Short mmCIF file of C-alpha atoms in Angstrom, two decimals:
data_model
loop_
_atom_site.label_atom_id
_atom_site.label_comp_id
_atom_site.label_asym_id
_atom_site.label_seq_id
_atom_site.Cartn_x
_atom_site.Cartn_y
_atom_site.Cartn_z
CA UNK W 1128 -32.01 9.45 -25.35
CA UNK W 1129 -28.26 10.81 -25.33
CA UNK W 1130 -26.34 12.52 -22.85
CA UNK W 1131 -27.26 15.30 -21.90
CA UNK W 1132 -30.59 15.47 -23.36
CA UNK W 1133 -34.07 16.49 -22.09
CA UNK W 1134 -35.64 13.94 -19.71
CA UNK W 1135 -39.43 13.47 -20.52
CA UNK W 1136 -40.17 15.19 -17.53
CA UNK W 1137 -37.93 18.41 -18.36
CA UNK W 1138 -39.76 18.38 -21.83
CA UNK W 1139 -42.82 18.41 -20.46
CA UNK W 1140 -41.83 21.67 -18.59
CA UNK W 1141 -40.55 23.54 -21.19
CA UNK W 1142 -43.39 22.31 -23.74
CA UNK W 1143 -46.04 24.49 -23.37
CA UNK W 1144 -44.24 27.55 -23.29
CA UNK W 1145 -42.39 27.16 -26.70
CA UNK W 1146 -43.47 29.12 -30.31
CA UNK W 1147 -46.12 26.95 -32.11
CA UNK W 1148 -45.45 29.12 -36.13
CA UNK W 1149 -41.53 30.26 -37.26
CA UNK W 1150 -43.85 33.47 -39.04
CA UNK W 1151 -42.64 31.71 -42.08
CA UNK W 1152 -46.05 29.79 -42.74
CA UNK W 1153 -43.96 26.67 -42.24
CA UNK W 1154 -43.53 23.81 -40.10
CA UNK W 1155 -41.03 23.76 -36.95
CA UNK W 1156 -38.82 20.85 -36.99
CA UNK W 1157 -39.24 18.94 -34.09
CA UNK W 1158 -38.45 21.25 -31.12
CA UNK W 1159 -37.06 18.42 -28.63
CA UNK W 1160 -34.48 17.39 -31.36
CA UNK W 1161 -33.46 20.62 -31.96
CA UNK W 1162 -33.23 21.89 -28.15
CA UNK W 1163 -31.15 18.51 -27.41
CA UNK W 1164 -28.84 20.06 -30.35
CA UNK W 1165 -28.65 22.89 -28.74
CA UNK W 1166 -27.96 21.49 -25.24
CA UNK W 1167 -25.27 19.22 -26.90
CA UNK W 1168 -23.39 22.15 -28.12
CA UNK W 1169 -23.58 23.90 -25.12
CA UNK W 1170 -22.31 21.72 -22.89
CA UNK W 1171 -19.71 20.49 -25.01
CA UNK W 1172 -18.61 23.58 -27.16
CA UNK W 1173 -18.28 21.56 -30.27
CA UNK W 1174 -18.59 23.84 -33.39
CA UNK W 1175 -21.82 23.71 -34.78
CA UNK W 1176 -20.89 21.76 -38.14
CA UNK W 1177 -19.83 19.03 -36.11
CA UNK W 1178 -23.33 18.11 -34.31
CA UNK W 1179 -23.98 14.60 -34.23
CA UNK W 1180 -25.79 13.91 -37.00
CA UNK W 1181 -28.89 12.60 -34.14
CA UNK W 1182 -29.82 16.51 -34.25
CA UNK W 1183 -30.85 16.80 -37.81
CA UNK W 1184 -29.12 19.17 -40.12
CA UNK W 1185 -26.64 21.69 -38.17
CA UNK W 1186 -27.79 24.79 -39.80
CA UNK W 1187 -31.24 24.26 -38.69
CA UNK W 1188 -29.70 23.79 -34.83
CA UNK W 1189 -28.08 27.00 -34.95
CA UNK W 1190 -30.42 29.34 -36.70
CA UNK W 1191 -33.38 28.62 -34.01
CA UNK W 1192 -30.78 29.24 -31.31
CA UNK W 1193 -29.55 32.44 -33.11
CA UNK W 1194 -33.34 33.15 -33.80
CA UNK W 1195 -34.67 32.26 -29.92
CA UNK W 1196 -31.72 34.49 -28.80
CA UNK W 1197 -32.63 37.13 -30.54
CA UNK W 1198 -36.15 37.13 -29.99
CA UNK W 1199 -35.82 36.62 -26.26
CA UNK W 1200 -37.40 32.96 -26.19
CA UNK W 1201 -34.55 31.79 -23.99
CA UNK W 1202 -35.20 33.98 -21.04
CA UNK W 1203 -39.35 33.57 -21.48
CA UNK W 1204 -38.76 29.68 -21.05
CA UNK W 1205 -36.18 30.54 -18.25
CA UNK W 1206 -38.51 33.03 -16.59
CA UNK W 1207 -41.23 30.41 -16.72
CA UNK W 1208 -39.20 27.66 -15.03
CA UNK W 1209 -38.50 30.09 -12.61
CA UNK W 1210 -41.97 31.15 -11.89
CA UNK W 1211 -42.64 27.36 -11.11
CA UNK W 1212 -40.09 27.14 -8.49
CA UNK W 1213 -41.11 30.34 -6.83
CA UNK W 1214 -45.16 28.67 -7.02
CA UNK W 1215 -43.36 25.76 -5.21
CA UNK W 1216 -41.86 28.12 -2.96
CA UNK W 1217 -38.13 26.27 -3.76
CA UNK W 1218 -36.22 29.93 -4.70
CA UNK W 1219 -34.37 31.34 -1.80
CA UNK W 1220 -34.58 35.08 -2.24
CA UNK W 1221 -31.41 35.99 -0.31
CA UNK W 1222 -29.70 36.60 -3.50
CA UNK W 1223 -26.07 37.48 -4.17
CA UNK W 1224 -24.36 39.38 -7.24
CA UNK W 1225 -20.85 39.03 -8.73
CA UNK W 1226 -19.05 38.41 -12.04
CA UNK W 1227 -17.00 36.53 -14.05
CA UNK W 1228 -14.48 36.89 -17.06
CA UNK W 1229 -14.62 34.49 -19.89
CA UNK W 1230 -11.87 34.12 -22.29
CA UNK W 1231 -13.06 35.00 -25.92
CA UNK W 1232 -11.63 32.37 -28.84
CA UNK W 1233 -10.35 33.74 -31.87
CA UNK W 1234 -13.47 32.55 -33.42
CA UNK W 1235 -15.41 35.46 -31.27
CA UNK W 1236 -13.68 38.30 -33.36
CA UNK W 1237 -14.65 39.59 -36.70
CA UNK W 1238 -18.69 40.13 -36.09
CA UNK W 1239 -19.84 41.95 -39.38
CA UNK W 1240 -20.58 45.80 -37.47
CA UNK W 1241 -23.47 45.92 -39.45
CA UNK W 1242 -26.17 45.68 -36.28
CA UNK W 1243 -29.35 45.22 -37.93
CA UNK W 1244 -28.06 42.24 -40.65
CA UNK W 1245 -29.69 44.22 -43.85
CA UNK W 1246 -27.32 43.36 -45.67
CA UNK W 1247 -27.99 40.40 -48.49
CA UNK W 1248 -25.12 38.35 -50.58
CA UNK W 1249 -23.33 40.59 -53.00
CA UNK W 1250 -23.38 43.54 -50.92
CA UNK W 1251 -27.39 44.17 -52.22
CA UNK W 1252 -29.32 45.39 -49.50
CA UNK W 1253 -32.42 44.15 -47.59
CA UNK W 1254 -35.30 46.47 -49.19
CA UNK W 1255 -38.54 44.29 -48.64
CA UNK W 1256 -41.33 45.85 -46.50
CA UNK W 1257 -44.51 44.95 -45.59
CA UNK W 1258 -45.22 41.33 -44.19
CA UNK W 1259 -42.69 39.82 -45.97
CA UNK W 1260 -40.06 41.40 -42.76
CA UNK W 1261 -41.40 39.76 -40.34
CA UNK W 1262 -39.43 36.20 -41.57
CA UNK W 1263 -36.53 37.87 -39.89
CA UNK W 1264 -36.52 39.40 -36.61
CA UNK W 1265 -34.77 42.81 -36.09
CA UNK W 1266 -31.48 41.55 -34.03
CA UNK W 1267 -30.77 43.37 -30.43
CA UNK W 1268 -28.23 46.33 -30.84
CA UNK W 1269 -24.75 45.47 -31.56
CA UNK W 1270 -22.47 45.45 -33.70
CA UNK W 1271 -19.84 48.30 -34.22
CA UNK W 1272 -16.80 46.75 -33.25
CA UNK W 1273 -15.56 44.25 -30.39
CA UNK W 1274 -16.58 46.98 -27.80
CA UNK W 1275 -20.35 46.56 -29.41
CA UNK W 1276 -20.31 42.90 -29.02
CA UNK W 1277 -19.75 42.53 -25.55
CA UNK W 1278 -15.78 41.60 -26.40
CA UNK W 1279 -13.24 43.23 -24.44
CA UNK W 1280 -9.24 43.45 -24.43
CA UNK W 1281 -6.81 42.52 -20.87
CA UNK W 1282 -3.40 41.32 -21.09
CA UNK W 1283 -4.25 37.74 -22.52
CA UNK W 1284 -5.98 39.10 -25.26
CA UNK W 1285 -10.16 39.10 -26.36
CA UNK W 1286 -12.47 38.38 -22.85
CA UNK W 1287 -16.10 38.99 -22.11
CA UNK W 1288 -17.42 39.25 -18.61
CA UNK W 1289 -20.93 38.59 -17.71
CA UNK W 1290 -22.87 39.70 -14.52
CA UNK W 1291 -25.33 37.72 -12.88
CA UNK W 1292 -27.63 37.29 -9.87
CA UNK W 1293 -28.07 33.95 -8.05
CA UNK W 1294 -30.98 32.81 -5.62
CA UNK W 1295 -29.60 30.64 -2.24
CA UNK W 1296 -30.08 27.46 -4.26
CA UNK W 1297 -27.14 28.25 -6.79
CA UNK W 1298 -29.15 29.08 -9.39
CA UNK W 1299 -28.95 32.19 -11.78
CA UNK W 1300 -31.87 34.41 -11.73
CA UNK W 1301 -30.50 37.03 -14.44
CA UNK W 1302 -27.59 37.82 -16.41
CA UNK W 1303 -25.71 40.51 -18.52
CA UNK W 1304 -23.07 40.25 -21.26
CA UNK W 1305 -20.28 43.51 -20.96
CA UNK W 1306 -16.44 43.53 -22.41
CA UNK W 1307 -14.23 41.93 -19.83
CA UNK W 1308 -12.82 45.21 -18.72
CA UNK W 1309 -16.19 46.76 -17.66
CA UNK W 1310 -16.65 47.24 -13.98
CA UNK W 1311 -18.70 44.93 -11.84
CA UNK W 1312 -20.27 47.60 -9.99
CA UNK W 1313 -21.71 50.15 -12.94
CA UNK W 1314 -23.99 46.83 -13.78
CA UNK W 1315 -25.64 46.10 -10.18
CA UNK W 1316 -28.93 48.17 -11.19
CA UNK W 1317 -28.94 46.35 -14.79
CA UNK W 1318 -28.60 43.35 -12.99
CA UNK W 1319 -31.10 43.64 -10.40
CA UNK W 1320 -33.48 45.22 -12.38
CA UNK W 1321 -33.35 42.29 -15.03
CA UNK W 1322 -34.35 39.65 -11.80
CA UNK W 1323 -38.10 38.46 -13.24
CA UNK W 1324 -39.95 35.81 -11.74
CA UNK W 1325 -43.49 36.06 -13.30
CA UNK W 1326 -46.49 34.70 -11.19
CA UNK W 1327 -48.35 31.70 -11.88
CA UNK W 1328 -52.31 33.62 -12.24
CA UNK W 1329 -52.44 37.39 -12.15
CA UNK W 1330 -50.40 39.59 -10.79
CA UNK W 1331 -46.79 42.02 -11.47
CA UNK W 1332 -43.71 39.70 -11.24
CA UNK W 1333 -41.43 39.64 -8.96
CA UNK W 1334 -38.26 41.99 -9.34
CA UNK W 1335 -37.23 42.62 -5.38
CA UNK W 1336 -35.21 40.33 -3.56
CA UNK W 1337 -35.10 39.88 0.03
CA UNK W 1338 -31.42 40.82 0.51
CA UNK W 1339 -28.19 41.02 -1.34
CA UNK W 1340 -24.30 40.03 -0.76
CA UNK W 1341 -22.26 41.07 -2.73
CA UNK W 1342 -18.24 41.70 -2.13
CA UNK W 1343 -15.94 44.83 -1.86
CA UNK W 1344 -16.25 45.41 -6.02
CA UNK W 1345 -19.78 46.92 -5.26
CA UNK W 1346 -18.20 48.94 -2.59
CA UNK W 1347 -19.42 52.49 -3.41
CA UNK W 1348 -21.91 55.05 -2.82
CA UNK W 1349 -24.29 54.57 -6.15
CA UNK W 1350 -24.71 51.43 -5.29
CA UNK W 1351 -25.56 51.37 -1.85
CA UNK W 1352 -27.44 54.36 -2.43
CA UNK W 1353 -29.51 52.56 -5.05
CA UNK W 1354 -29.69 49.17 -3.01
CA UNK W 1355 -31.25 51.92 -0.26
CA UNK W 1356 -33.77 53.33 -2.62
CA UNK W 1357 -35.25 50.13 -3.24
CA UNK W 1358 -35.50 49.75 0.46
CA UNK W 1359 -33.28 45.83 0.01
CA UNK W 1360 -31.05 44.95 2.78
CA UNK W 1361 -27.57 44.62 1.68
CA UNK W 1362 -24.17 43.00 3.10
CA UNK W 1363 -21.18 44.60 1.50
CA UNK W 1364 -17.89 45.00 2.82
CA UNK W 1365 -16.25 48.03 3.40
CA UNK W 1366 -13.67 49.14 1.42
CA UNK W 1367 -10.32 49.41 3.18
CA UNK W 1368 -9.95 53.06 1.53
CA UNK W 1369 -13.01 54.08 2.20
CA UNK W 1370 -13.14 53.00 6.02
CA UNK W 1371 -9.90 55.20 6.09
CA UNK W 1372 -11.61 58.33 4.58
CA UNK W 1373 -14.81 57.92 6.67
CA UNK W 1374 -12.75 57.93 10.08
CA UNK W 1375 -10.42 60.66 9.12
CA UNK W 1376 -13.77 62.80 8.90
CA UNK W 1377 -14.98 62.26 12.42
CA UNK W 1378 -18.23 62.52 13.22
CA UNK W 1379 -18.40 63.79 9.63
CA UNK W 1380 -17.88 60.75 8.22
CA UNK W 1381 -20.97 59.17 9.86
CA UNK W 1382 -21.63 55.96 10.61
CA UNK W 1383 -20.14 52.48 9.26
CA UNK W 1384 -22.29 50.51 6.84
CA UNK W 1385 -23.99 47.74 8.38
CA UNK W 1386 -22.49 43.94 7.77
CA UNK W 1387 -24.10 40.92 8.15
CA UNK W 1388 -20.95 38.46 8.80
CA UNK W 1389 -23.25 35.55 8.72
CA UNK W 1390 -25.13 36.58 5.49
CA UNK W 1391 -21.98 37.00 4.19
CA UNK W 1392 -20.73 33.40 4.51
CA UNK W 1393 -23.67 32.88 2.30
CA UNK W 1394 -22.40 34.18 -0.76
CA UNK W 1395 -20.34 31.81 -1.75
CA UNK W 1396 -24.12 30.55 -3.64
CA UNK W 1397 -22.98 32.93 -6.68
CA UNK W 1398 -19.71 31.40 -6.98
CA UNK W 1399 -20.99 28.21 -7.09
CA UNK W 1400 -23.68 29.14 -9.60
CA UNK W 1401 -20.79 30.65 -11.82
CA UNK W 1402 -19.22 27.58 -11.49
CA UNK W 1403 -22.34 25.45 -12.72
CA UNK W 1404 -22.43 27.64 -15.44
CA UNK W 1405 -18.65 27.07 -16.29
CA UNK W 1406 -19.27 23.65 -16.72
CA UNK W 1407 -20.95 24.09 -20.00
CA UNK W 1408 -17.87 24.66 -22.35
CA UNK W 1409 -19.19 27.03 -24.58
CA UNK W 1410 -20.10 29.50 -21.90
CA UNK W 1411 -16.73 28.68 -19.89
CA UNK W 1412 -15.16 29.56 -23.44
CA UNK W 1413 -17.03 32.42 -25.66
CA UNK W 1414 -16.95 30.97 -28.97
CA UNK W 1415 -19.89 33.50 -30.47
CA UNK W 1416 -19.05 36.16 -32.25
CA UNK W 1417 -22.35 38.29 -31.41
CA UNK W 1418 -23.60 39.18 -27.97
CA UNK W 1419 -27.12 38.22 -28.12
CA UNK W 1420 -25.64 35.02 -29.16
CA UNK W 1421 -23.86 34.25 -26.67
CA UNK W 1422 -25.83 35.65 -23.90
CA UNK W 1423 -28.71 33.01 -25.52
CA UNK W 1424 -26.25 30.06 -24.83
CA UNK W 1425 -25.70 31.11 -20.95
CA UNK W 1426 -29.27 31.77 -21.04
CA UNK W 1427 -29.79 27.79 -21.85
CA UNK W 1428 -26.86 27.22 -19.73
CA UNK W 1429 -28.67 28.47 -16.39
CA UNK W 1430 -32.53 26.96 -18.00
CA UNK W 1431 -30.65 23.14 -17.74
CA UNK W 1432 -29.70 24.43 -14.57
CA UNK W 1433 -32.96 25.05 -13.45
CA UNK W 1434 -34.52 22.38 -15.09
CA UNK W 1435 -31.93 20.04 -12.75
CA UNK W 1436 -32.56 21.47 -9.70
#
């Protein structure tokens, strides 16, 4: 066993949740070798021709992480490692929200802005029906440009941002790709609304948190309003500007939002988590040209995360 691969006890976890048929009426290769390619390249950010020859043949290693990311198998296993640590009662459901940019490489640009892949070599396209289109999965919307794929333009050039939400033990419960530019606080619903920690036996999952920190970015009245709705107690800070505009209103501008100083203190748990997730290099880096892609590999960032922990 190498670096950085699956202990026998982290297989075992992850085992009986993973696809038994490819739809192909073929055989899998070996899942664990193919997961510890995965892993390899995640941590590391080595391009995927380069694998260590351990892993079996690179193209293999990247099409069933293109193919799990597409199909959502990274967040089932994730969500089901999750739902054993909330059995366990080991997730801390004071959560806290925030962001983080990620420069884009060079390699990130140039995503064909065809969306749905249809099209075959020599510029034929992808006419078969029936059974025989179910060998290759319809691939999440995209496409259309950087903006499409998640890839946004600041001062130092391409960058990509992704949200997330973190439980009180570091750990990320949900996440969401945007361009770099996009605000953090238009994507606290999406978010929030993504946090799914499915029960053990019968039963809905869990989406609500406790509470939620979160800092002066998510400073507005949408989100409060929506945090409100959902009847979760929240600790943001005020906005300077704002507390300015409420006081010049009187007893117009009603009263101050609550603040929990000492909930506060515990948000640093989301900066931490972000920086857990930083130390795989090919989420600290986007190297991915398409955004299911990519949010796939910080998907099995934050599952080795929780397999650790």
């Amino acid at each position: 066993m190498g670096r950085g691969d699956l202990s026998d006890a982290e297989w075992e976890r992850l085992r009986p949740f993973l696809p038994v048929s490819n739809r192909r009426c073929g055989r899998w290769r070996d899942h664990r070798q193919v997961i510890d390619g995965i892993l390899h390249r995640v941590r590391t950010g080595v391009q995927w021709r380069d694998l260590p020859e351990r892993f079996g043949p690179w193209k293999t290693v990247y099409e069933r992480h293109r193919l799990w990311s597409a199909d959502g198998t990274w967040e089932r296993l994730l969500h089901q490692v999750q739902a054993a640590a909330d059995a366990a009662g080991e997730i801390g459901w004071d959560v806290s929200v925030d962001s983080t940019i990620v420069r884009a490489h060079q390699h990130a640009a140039g995503a064909h802005t065809d969306p749905a892949g249809t099209r075959l070599k020599g510029g034929r396209a992808d006419r078969t029906s029936g059974r025989n289109r179910v060998a290759e999965p319809a691939r999440p919307p995209g496409g259309g440009g950087a903006g499409g794929e998640g890839l946004g333009r600041l001062r130092g050039g391409f960058t990509t941002k992704f949200h997330l939400s973190a439980d009180g033990r570091c750990r990320p419960l949900s996440l969401i790709v945007t361009p770099g530019q996009r605000a953090d606080c238009t994507q606290l619903k999406p978010v929030l609304e993504k946090i799914r920690v499915p029960k053990p036996g019968p039963g809905r999952p869990r989406k609500k948190p406790d509470s939620v920190a979160a800092d002066k970015a998510y400073s507005n009245g949408p989100c409060r309003e929506y945090l409100r709705r959902r009847s979760i107690r929240h600790t943001i800070p005020e906005k300077t500007d704002s507390q300015a505009a409420r006081l010049r209103k009187g007893s117009r501008g009603g009263r101050p939002p609550s603040f929990d100083e000492e909930r506060y203190k515990k948000r640093n748990t989301i900066e931490r988590a972000i920086n857990r997730l930083k130390q795989h290099r090919a989420v600290a880096t986007r190297y991915d040209k398409r955004r299911y892609v990519y949010l796939g590999t910080a998907t099995a960032a934050a599952l080795t995360i929780w397999l650790c922990t």
